[in-house]
XYZ file of C-alpha atoms in Angstrom:
562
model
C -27.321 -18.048 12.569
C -26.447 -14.597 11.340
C -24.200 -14.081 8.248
C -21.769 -10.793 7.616
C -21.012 -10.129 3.882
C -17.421 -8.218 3.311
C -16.277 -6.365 0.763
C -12.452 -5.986 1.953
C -10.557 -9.276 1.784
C -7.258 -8.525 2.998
C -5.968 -12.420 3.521
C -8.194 -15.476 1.713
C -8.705 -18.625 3.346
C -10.899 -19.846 5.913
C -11.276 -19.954 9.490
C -13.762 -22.165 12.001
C -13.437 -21.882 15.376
C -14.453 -20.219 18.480
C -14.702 -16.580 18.640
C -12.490 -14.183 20.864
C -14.096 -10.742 20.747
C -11.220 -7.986 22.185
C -12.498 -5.315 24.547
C -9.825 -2.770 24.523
C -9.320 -0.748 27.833
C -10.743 2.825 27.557
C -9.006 5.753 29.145
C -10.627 8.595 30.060
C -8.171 12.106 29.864
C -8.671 14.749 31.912
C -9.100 18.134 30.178
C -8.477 19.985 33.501
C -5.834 23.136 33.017
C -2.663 23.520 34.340
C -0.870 26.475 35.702
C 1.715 28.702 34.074
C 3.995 26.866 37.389
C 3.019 23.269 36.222
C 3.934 23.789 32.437
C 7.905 22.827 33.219
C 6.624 19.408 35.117
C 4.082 18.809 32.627
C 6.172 19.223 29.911
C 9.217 16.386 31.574
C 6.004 14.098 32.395
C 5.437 13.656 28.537
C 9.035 13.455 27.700
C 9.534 10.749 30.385
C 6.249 8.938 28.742
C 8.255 8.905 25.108
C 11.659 7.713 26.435
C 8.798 5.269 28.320
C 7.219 4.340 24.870
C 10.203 4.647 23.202
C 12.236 2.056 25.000
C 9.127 -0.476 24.777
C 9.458 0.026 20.793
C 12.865 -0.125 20.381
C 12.839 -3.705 22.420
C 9.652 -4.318 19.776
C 11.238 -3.438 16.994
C 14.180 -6.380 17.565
C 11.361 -8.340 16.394
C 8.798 -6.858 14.132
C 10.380 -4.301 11.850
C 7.014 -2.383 11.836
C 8.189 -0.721 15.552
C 11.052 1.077 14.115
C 8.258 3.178 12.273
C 6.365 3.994 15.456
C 9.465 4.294 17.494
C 10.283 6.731 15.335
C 6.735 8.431 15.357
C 6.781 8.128 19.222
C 9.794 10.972 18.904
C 8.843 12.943 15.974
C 9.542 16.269 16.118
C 6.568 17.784 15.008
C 4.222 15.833 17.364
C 6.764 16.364 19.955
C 6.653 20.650 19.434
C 2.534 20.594 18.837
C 1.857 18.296 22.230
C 5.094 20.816 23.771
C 3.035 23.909 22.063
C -0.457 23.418 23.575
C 1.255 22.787 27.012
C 2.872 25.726 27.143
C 0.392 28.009 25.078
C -2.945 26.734 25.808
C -2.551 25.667 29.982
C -2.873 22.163 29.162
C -2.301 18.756 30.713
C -0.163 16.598 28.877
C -2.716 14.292 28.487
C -5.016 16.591 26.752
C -2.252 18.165 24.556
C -1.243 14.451 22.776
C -5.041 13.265 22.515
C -5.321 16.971 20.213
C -2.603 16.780 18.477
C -3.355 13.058 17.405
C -6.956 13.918 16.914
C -5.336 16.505 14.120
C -3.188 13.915 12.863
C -5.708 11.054 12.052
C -7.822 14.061 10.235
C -5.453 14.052 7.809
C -4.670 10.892 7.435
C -8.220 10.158 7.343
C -8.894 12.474 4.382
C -6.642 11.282 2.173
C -7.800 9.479 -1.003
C -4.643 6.864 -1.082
C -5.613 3.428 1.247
C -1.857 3.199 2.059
C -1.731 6.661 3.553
C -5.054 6.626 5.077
C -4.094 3.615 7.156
C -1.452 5.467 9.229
C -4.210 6.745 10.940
C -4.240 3.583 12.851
C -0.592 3.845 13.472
C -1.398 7.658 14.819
C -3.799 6.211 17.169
C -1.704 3.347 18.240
C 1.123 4.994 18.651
C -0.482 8.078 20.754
C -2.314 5.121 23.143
C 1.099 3.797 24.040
C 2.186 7.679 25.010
C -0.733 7.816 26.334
C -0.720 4.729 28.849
C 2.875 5.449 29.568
C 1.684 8.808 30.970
C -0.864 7.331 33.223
C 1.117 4.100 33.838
C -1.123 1.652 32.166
C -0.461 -1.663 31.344
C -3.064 -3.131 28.909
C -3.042 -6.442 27.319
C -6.259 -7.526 25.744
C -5.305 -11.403 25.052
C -4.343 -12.232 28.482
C -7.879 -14.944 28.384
C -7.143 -16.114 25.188
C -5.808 -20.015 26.145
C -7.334 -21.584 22.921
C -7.357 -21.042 19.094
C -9.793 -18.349 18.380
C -10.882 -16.401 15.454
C -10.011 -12.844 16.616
C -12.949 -10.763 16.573
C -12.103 -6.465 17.115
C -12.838 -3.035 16.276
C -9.118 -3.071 14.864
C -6.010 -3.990 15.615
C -2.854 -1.648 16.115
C 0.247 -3.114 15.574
C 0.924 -3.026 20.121
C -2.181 -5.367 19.707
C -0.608 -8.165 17.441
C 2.410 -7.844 19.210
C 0.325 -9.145 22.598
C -0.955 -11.668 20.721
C 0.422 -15.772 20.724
C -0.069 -16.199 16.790
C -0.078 -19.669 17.358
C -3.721 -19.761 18.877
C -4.805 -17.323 16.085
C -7.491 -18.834 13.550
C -8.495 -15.747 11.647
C -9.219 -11.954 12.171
C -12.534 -10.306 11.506
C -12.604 -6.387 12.118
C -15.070 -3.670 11.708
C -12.768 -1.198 10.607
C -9.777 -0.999 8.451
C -8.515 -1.338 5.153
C -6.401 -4.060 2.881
C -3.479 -2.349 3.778
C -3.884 -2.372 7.909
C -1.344 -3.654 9.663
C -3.570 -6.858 10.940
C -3.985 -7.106 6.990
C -0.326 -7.124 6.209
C 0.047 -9.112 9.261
C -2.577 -11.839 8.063
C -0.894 -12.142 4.555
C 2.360 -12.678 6.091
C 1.567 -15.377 7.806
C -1.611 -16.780 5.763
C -4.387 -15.994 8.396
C -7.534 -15.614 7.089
C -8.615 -12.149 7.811
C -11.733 -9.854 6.502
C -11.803 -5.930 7.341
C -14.013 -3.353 7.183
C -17.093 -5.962 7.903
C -19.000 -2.836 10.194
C -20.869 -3.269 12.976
C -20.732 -6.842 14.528
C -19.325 -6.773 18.143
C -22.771 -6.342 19.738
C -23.699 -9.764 18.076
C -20.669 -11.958 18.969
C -19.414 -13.140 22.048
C -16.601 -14.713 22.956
C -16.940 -18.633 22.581
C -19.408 -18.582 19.756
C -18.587 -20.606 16.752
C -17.877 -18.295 13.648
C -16.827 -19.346 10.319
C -14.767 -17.407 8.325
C -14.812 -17.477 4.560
C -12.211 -15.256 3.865
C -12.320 -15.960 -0.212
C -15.980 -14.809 -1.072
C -16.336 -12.224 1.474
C -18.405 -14.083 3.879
C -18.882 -14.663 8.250
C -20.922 -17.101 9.592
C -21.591 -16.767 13.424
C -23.530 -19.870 15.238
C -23.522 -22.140 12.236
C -24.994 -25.716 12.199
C -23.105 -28.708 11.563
C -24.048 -29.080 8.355
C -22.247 -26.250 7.381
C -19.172 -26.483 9.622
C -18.557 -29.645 8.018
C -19.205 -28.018 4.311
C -16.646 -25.581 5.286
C -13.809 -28.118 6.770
C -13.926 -29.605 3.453
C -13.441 -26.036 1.585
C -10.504 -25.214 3.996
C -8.871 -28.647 3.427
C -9.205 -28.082 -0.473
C -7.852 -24.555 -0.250
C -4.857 -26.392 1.895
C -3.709 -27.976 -0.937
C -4.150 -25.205 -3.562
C -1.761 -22.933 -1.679
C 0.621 -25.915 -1.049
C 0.464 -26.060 -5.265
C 0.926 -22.427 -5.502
C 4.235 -22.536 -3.563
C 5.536 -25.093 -6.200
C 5.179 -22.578 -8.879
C 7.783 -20.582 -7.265
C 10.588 -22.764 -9.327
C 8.612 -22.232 -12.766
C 8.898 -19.350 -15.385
C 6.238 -17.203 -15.894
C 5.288 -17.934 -18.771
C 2.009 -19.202 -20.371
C 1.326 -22.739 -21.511
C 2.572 -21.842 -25.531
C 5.793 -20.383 -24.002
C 5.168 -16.745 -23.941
C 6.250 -14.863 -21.156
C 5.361 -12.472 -18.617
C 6.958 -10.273 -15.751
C 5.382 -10.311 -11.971
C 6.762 -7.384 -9.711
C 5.865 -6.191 -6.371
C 4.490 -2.548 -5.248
C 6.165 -1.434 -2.852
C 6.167 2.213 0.006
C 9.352 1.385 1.731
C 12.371 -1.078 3.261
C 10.203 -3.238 4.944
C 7.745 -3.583 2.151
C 10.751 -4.905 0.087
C 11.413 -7.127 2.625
C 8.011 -8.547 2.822
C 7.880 -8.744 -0.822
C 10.998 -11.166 -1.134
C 9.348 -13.753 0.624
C 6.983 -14.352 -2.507
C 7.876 -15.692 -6.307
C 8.370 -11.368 -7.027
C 10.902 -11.054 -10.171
C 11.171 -7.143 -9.281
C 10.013 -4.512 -8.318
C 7.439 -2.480 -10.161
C 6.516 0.749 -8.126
C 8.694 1.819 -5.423
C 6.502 4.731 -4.148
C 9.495 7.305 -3.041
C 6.924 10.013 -1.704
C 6.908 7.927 1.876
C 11.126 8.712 2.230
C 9.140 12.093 2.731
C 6.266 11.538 4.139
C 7.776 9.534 7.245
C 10.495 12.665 7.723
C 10.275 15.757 9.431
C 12.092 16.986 6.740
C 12.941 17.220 2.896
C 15.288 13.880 2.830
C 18.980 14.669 2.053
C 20.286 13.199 -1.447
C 22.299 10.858 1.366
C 19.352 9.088 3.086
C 17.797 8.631 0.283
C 20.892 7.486 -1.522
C 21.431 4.475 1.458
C 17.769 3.880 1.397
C 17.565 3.124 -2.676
C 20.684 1.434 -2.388
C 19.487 -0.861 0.683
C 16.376 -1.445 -1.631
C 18.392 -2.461 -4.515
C 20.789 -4.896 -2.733
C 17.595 -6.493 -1.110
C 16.664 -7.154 -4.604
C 19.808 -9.039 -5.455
C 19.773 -7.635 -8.858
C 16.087 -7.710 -9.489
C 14.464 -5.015 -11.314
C 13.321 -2.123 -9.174
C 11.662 0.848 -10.463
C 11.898 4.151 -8.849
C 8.544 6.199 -9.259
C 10.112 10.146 -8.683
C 8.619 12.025 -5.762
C 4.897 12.079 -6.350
C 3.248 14.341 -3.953
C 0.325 16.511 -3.516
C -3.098 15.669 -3.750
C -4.136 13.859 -0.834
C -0.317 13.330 -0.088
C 1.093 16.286 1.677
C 3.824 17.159 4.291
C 3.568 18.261 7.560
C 6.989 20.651 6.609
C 5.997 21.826 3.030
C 3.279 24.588 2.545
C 0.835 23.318 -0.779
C -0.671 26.226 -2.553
C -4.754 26.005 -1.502
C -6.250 24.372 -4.876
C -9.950 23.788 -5.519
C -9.060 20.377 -7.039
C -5.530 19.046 -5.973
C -5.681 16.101 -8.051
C -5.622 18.444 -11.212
C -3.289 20.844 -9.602
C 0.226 21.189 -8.362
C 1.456 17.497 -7.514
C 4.052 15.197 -8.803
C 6.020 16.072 -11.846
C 4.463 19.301 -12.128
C 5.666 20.004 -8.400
C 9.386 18.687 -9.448
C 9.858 20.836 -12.424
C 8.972 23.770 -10.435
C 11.341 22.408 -7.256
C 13.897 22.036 -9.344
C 16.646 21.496 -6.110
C 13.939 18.611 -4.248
C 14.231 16.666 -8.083
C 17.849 16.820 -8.380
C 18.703 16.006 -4.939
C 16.469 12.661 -5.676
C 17.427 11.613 -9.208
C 21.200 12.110 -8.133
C 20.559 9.548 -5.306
C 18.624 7.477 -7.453
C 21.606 7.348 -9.769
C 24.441 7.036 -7.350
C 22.067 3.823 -5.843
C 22.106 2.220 -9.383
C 25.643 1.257 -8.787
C 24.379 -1.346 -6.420
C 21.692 -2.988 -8.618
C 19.365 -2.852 -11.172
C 16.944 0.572 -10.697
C 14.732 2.255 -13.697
C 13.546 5.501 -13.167
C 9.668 6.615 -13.475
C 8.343 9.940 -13.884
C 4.417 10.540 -12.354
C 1.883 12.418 -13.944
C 3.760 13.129 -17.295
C 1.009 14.964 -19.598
C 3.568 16.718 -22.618
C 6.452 16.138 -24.346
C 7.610 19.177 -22.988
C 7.503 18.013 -19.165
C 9.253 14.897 -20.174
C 12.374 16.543 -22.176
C 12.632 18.889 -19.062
C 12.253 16.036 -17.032
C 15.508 14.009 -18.770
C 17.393 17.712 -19.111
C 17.385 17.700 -15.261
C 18.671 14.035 -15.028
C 21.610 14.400 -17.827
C 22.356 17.448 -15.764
C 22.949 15.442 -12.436
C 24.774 12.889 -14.622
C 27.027 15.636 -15.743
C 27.569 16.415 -12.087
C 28.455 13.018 -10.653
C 30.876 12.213 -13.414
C 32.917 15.538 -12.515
C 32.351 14.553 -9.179
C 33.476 10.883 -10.444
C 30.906 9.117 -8.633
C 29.720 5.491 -10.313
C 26.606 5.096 -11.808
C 24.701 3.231 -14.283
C 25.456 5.338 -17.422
C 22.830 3.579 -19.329
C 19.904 3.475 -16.407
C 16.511 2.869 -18.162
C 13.714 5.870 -17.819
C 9.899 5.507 -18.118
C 6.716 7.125 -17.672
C 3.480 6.367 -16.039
C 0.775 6.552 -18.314
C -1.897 7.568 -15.796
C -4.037 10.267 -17.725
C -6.010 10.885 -21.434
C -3.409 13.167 -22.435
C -0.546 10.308 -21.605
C -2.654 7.670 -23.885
C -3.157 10.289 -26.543
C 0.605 11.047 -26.668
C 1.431 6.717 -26.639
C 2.786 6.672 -29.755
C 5.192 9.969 -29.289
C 6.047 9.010 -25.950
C 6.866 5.419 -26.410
C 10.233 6.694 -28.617
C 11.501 8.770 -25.967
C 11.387 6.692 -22.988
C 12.515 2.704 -22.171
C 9.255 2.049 -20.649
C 5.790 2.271 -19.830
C 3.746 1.773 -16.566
C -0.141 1.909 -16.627
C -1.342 3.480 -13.414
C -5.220 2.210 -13.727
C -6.469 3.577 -10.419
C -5.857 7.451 -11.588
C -6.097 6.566 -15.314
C -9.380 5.324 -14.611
C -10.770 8.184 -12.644
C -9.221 10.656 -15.334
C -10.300 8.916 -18.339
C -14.002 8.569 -17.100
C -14.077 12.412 -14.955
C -15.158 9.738 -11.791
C -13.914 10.930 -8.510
C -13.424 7.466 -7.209
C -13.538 8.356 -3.231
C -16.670 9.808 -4.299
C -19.336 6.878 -2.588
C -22.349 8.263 -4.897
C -20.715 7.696 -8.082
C -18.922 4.477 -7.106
C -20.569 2.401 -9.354
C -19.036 4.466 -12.162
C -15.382 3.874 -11.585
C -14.637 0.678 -13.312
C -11.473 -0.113 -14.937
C -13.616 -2.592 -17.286
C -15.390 0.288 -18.824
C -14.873 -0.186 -22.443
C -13.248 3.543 -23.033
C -10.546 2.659 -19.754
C -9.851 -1.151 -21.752
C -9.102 0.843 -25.215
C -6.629 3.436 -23.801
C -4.964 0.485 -22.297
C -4.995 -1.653 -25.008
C -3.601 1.683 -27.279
C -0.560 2.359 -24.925
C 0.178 -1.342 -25.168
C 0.298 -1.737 -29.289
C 2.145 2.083 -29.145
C 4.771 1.111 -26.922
C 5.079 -2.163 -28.704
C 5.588 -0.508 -31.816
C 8.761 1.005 -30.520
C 10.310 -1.916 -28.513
C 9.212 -0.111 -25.470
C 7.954 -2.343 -22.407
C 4.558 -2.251 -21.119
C 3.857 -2.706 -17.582
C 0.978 -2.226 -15.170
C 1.434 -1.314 -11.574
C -2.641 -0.015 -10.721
C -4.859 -2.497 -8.726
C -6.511 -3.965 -12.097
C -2.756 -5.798 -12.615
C -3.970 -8.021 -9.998
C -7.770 -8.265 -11.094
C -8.966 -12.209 -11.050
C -10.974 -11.159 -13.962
C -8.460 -8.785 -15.624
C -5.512 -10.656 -15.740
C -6.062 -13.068 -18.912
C -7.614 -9.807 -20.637
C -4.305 -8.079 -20.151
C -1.941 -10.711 -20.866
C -4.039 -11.427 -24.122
C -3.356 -7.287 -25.014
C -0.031 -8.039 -24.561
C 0.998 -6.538 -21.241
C 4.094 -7.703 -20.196
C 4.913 -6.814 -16.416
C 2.156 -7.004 -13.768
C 2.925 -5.303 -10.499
C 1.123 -5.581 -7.577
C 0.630 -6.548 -4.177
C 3.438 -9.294 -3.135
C 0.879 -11.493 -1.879
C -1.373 -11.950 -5.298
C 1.479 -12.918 -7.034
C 1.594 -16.209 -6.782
C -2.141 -16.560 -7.512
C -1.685 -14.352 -10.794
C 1.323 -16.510 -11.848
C -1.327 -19.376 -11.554
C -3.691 -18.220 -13.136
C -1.559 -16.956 -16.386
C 0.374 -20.277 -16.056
C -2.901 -22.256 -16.946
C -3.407 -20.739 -20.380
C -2.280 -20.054 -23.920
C -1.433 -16.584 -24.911
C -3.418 -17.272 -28.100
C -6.891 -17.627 -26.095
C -5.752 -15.029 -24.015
C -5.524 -13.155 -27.918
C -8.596 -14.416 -28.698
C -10.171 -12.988 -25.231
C -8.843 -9.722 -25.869
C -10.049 -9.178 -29.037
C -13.696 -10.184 -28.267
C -13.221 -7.797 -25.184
C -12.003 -4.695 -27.188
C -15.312 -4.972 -29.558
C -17.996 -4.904 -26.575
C -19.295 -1.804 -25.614
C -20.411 -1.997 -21.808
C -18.510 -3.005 -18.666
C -21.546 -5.205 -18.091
C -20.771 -7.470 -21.091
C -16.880 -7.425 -20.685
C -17.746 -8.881 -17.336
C -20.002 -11.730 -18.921
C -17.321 -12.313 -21.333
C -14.513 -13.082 -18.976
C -16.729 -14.749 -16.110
C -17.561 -16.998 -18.644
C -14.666 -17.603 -20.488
């Protein structure tokens, strides 16, 4: 037997069953040059392939909403003019052109510090394979054998895999590479497939037919198991069954602890079809709505009118529900292709999200007037990123009364009284709590940067890993401040960093007094569980032993055995 320990769990459960391992076709490209008399041809041979690939999408996308995306990477301009570019300028085949141009792409996708963004990488790839095949007509499906349920066993999976796939016969996925937020991952929560990611090397082991179990919950892959524990892990998967079917009956029930105190659980969200996903979970809003992908997905800054019908589809998806705006936070390791970023030493300290929109004065407006005309249609709040000074934030709220000014003259409907918050995501943020908290309606911790600020850890940095933890005494206290200084003003506390959705973290943070969690759709549920089985007077009582340790290490032992 040999076992695989994971780190990334991107859908729990478990899996036991035979293995299918995918061998994906490779294609070798020609690098051969073409003559100034072939660039015309060459060039109509790739725009054939795209109205090739493009057609195949659009028929796609009827079905998975995920295809509109690529259908609409499959034509972007700027991939379009670089592939067109090399043609022409460099002699060559079309062939050669896309696979550089996508190899450029994935770079920096690759190098940037957000998960989210450094998936599209795999929709880069997947998306230049399909050009790619449609130049040399290829028709590749990888699951033509599969005739029984498997656990799927890959490299990855691009979204043109899945869609080959007959879900029905699909036990579980195990991949070597990826992240939580992979398509395969997002596809695996959707449906509630077991899936683990990121496991590294495994295909030279497994075979197709081999029995692997899957223990998508602790992290764990089993391949050749004996009996024994096939029969252990039955038992587990019937159990876990059962839990899930009792999580789904929490969806009529408050959040709200056993004592009656209550609590808010929101969704993070990049986009439409997030939104959509999220819905189909016990989400009571929307707590991030990350606006920077309107801009990262365009060849182009977004006009106040698509982003006005794409807030306002948000909202009415909502139904009402909360949904908070976070204003255009960019730069960093988000850039865009059609915007020129000053070269910075350290772009995380440099020019990037509010600092960026008080200097682009135009690029703000044009987005807080369309988040205002949108708030017509539902209920949005509007977040400022980054905020660091008083003086940001008055600028900040000078700009919006400004476009309010505007669309009244104009007399264009609004919500006069929209609600307007601030991320509390650095030292000088926490510091500034107790100032802050009576100028704005609301607070939302960002823990992933807060953390890395607050304790100077670059937290892509591998060496130093073991030094970014949000349980670090200093990171708990800064919470824990902004939470009793907002509270002293009537302003809201949320959370909308990864730690909102911590197993370990949640009690803690509901016995602070935190009063929206946001997170990812699919840990809601489990969150609302877990807050539904206690009283927010131990959850008190857990906080306040928590606050007086002094090491992560103990915090830790305190909760685990709590």
């Amino acid at each position: 037997m040999k076992k695989w320990e994971v780190k990334k769990t991107a859908s729990k459960g478990y899996a036991i069953g035979p293995a299918y391992v995918v061998k994906k076709q490779e294609v070798t490209v020609d690098t051969a040059s073409i003559s100034a008399e072939q660039v015309d041809a060459e060039i109509s041979r790739f725009e054939a392939a795209v109205e090739k690939a493009q057609a195949d999408l659009a028929e796609l996308a009827q079905d998975n909403a995920i295809f509109a995306g690529h259908f609409a990477l499959a034509g972007d301009i700027a991939i379009h003019d670089g592939v067109v570019g090399k043609i022409k300028d460099e002699l060559m085949n079309a062939e050669a052109a896309l696979m550089q141009v996508k190899d450029e792409y994935v770079v920096i996708f690759e190098s940037m510090d957000d998960e989210y963004m450094r998936e599209r990488a795999s929709d880069m790839k997947d998306v230049s394979k399909r050009l790619l095949f449609a130049l040399k007509g290829i028709d590749d499906n990888p699951f033509a054998a599969m005739k029984e349920k498997s656990v799927i066993v890959a490299q990855d999976l691009t979204p043109s895999d899945t869609a080959k796939m007959n879900m029905d016969l699909v036990l579980g996925f195990a991949t070597e590479e990826g992240g939580v937020t992979s398509h395969v991952s997002i596809i695996a929560k959707n449906m509630a497939i077991p899936c683990l990611v990121g496991v590294g090397p495994m295909l030279g082991d497994v075979e197709t037919g081999m029995t692997m179990i899957l223990d998508a919950g602790k992290g764990e892959i089993f391949l050749e198991p004996d009996e024994t524990m096939v029969a252990l892990y039955k038992e587990k998967a019937e159990k876990f069954e059962a839990f899930q079917k009792e999580l789904e009956e929490l969806s009529t029930l408050p959040s709200e602890t056993k004592d009656g105190h209550g609590f808010m659980l929101c969704a993070n969200v990049g986009n439409i079809e997030d939104i959509k996903y999220a819905t189909q979970f016990q989400i009571e809003g929307v707590g991030l709505f990350r606006s920077e992908f309107l801009y990262m997905e365009n060849d182009h800054f977004p006009t106040e009118e698509e982003q006005f019908e794409a807030y306002k589809e948000a909202a009415q998806l909502l139904g009402g529900k909360e949904l908070t705006i976070r204003t255009l936070d960019i730069g960093g390791d988000k850039e865009l292709d059609y915007y020129e970023f000053p070269k910075e030493e350290n772009p995380f300290l440099g020019y990037r999200a509010i600092r960026m929109c008080l200097d682009q004065t135009d690029i703000f407006k044009t987005q807080l007037r369309a988040i205002l005309r949108a708030s017509a249609f539902g209920y949005i709040r509007i977040m400022y990123p980054m905020m660091i000074s008083m003086d940001e934030l008055t600028e900040a709220n000078h700009l919006l009364e400004v476009c309010k000014a505007e669309l009244k003259q104009e007399k264009v409907a609004f919500d006069e009284k929209i609600q307007v918050g601030m991320m509390i995501e650095t030292p000088a943020a926490v510091m500034m709590a107790e100032e802050f908290a009576q100028k704005v309606d609301f607070f939302s911790i960002g823990t992933n940067d807060l953390t890395q600020y607050f304790l100077a850890v670059d937290r892509g940095n591998q060496k130093i890993a073991n030094l970014y933890n949000s349980f670090n005494p200093a990171v708990l206290r800064a919470i824990y401040h902004t939470i009793q200084a907002g509270h002293r003003h009537n302003t809201k506390v949320g959370m909308c960093g990864e730690f909102a959705s911590d197993e370990k973290a949640s009690k803690l943070l509901l016995g602070m007094g935190l009063d929206e969690f946001s997170m990812s759709a699919g840990e809601v549920a489990r969150v609302k569980y877990q807050l539904r089985g206690c009283t927010f007077e131990v959850a008190q009582k857990l906080a306040d032993a928590a606050l007086k340790l002094d090491t992560a290490d103990k915090v830790l032992e305190l909760l685990e055995n709590s």
